Amino acid sequence: MRISAALLTDRYELSMYAALLADGRVGAPATFELFARRLPEGRRFGMVAGLGRFLDALTDFHFDDDTLAWLQDAKVIDAATATSLANWRFTGTIRAYREGETWFPNSPILSVQAPLGEGLILETLALSIFNHDSAIASAAARMVLAADGRTLIEMGSRRTHEEAAVATARAAYVAGFSTTSNLAAGAAYGVPTAGTVAHAFVLAHQSEAEAFAAQMAAQGTGTTILVDTYDTEQGIATAVRVAQDLGATGPGAIRIDSGDLPTAVAAARAQLDSLGATDTKIVVTSDLDEYLITELALSAVDAYGVGTRVATGSGHPTAGFVYKLVELDDRPVAKRASGKANVGGLKTPYRYPDGREAFRVDGVVPPGARPLQVDVVRAGEVLPIPTLLEAREYAAAALADLPPAARHITSGPPATTAVLEGDPA
Amino acid sequence: MRISAALLTDRYELSMYAALLADGRVGAPATFELFARRLPEGRRFGMVAGLGRFLDALTDFHFDDDTLAWLQDAKVIDAATATSLANWRFTGTIRAYREGETWFPNSPILSVQAPLGEGLILETLALSIFNHDSAIASAAARMVLAADGRTLIEMGSRRTHEEAAVATARAAYVAGFSTTSNLAAGAAYGVPTAGTVAHAFVLAHQSEAEAFAAQMAAQGTGTTILVDTYDTEQGIATAVRVAQDLGATGPGAIRIDSGDLPTAVAAARAQLDSLGATDTKIVVTSDLDEYLITELALSAVDAYGVGTRVATGSGHPTAGFVYKLVELDDRPVAKRASGKANVGGLKTPYRYPDGREAFRVDGVVPPGARPLQVDVVRAGEVLPIPTLLEAREYAAAALADLPPAARHITSGPPATTAVLEGDPA
């Protein structure tokens, strides 16, 4: 059977739906919020990504006949629930932080107001998408700060689940990466793609000269040549010679994927310049993260290719968001369990010009503060959201807007923690 | 456009294919191997998962017209390459470690013998699947050892990408988890699913008594009751009373999701027993991993629900596999770059009864050693592989077969490292 988006969820969401349908509570007016109680240890801010994917999933979210038959066979739901789910559509209202917005502990980045059964059933899918995509964007944003204007290439597809790789490329692009290696992200989302050859290509030829000539014949002299298959110094000399034989001053770029990178980059730059290849750029790859990028700040690097560490959230592969019922029957509700308490009531979050974030539960935004949520679904209708390029521009502005201390890569406290202002609900 | 499995790849795979087609090297006989140079820090073994998904992806791997048109529009490939890819099908031979097999540094868990262009183009997809699924299985297997026969429930869907969640459930099941929360994994792979209610369900009722009664009405008294929404002791008392009103000795199980678990479990067991609910089982959740499971070894826990830490590989979300060209035109090849060198030639891996792993490049398996690879694709034809349940049984046997020191959860060296025996290629 084709797996419906509605099955990308935890069994208990549908078990609860069935029980709520049976006892008449499924239609009670409810509000859920998606937020994190804390940032990953040492992180000063997070970055939101995933909203566009979530809204796409919401549009595709329905229970077809095969799905309902399987759910009944598996004893997940009864016949009455199957009938109810066959007509399931989201009729509520959703407000959210924009993609590219920064987030902090307790930021309510998504608020879902809907009949209880409708809001409940979106929990797992919303969490999966926001936890993954925002973990990637949060790590990528730190790499963007560390790169300080230099180009970043996302190339982590091979280090993560094949579909997660597509979302990774998208989230890293929002955060400020320039390109991705992932073709599906190009086809699905228009993320610019990049990539030339791997070591296997060089090994597949009798010599580096032959490999580089074949590559330039296919891709032009402006391509990026991988120079460290055998000996980097010889590789660079050969790459420049082959490019110069074709009338260029050198290849468009060289890529170095091994060795001590600061040393290798300095030697490569000097060698390229001495050979007249002053326009040839240097791309470095090899287990980079925000810390290694920072270490290379004084090196003559033109572009960083980042793989494993961006695709795995640089030590924090999930953002830590939870999705909690905060209002029911127009009254605030909150779990009181130790260490997991939360504030009841629908929150209206905002940020002051000095970066402090707060929320009220009476809907008021204080003068001078900037509201943080925008309407994204109104009465079940998904509203247009910014394009990915606009989200990327928003992210760049959000990073520029961070307090100076929050821009540090070293461990430190959150730049702010969203707190309740005004009376509790 | 619908995204083809063939696009779940890095741009450079197709750039290389185009260049190899142009210079006549695309059909050269080649061998690629997928292996890891090391285990994650402190890990004593890894567990293979993903083979079944990889073979499914291989079956679905083709370039349709839309995909080829997009690739040409995006200047990834030229017209000649599009023509070649339109007829792409895998014609080679693949050998692999079974799902559920343990792996160590340098274990060649997948060997692909095929024309260069065919083997090359599978690189990213093979790595994505094996790196993800084996990272999950490797972490899950440690939790299985820690749980020492107690039931493990995979419930990490919300902490990882929504499609990765399905593969996570599958890999954890192979490693020995009993059930998953993920419905899609049930529908797609037949993994048994589990789940009853969340805190929102309790909060959605006027009282716990009302919530528990509604839950038992829908799911029977054998269900698992979440008792820590307000006060765990009161929650347990209420759960038992509601179940006893329905004629049972108690609910099937209670779930505790917060607080100091050893303390809470001891109190809960005593309370349940004092109320006559001696058959009621105790399920614990709340950020469990192999270390916390070990700490609970002496507690009266019946089942562990594990979320974030299994879905994120318990600190190691990717297995570290690489995919390297090791033979071309029937000659061994190997990159020589510092720190990334590898042994050329097609390897035949095997394990001795004492657990040591080695390989030869002459195809010989020494007497008394057990060969580790099986044929999974022959002349392009995907052969039947074990069912998921059989893979799970294989995994259990593989864990039982580990040397005692390798079964420890604490950090330590790999139980073995696969080394070359006999003459190099």
GROMACS .gro file of C-alpha atoms in nm, chain A residues 34 47-50 53 103 124-140 154 156 159-172 310-313 316-321, chain B residues 132 156-165 311-312 317:
model
   64
   34LEU     CA    1   0.469   2.370   1.991
   47MET     CA    2   1.641   2.895   1.413
   48VAL     CA    3   1.296   2.790   1.295
   49ALA     CA    4   1.260   2.583   0.979
   50GLY     CA    5   0.999   2.338   0.857
   53ARG     CA    6   0.697   2.147   0.478
  103TRP     CA    7   1.370   3.094   1.873
  124THR     CA    8   0.354   1.372   1.577
  125LEU     CA    9   0.382   1.502   1.223
  126ALA     CA   10   0.427   1.863   1.337
  127LEU     CA   11   0.692   1.760   1.587
  128SER     CA   12   0.880   1.541   1.339
  129ILE     CA   13   0.900   1.820   1.084
  130PHE     CA   14   0.984   2.107   1.317
  131ASN     CA   15   1.220   1.905   1.537
  132HIS     CA   16   1.419   1.787   1.239
  133ASP     CA   17   1.422   2.093   1.020
  134SER     CA   18   1.480   2.339   1.304
  135ALA     CA   19   1.766   2.128   1.443
  136ILE     CA   20   1.933   2.151   1.103
  137ALA     CA   21   1.864   2.523   1.061
  138SER     CA   22   1.985   2.594   1.415
  139ALA     CA   23   2.319   2.422   1.350
  140ALA     CA   24   2.347   2.567   1.001
  154GLU     CA   25   2.553   2.161   0.223
  156GLY     CA   26   2.548   1.591   0.416
  159ARG     CA   27   2.508   1.096   0.639
  160THR     CA   28   2.135   1.103   0.701
  161HIS     CA   29   1.817   0.926   0.595
  162GLU     CA   30   1.760   0.976   0.222
  163GLU     CA   31   1.440   1.179   0.267
  164ALA     CA   32   1.572   1.368   0.568
  165ALA     CA   33   1.857   1.470   0.338
  166VAL     CA   34   1.616   1.665   0.120
  167ALA     CA   35   1.474   1.849   0.421
  168THR     CA   36   1.828   1.906   0.547
  169ALA     CA   37   1.925   2.080   0.225
  170ARG     CA   38   1.614   2.295   0.243
  171ALA     CA   39   1.667   2.395   0.608
  172ALA     CA   40   2.037   2.471   0.559
  310VAL     CA   41   2.506   2.001   0.938
  311ALA     CA   42   2.296   1.694   0.853
  312THR     CA   43   2.313   1.579   1.215
  313GLY     CA   44   2.253   1.918   1.376
  316HIS     CA   45   2.195   1.820   1.845
  317PRO     CA   46   1.996   1.631   1.581
  318THR     CA   47   1.658   1.720   1.726
  319ALA     CA   48   1.535   2.059   1.839
  320GLY     CA   49   1.356   1.944   2.154
  321PHE     CA   50   1.014   2.081   2.066
  557HIS     CA   51   2.095   0.607   0.901
  581GLY     CA   52   1.104   0.840   1.878
  582SER     CA   53   0.905   0.936   1.568
  583ARG     CA   54   0.845   1.291   1.685
  584ARG     CA   55   1.216   1.353   1.736
  585THR     CA   56   1.328   1.278   1.383
  586HIS     CA   57   1.230   1.349   1.024
  587GLU     CA   58   0.889   1.198   0.951
  588GLU     CA   59   1.019   0.948   0.694
  589ALA     CA   60   1.334   0.873   0.893
  590ALA     CA   61   1.095   0.783   1.175
  736ALA     CA   62   1.583   0.793   1.695
  737THR     CA   63   1.904   0.996   1.712
  742PRO     CA   64   2.314   0.966   1.450
   0.00000   0.00000   0.00000
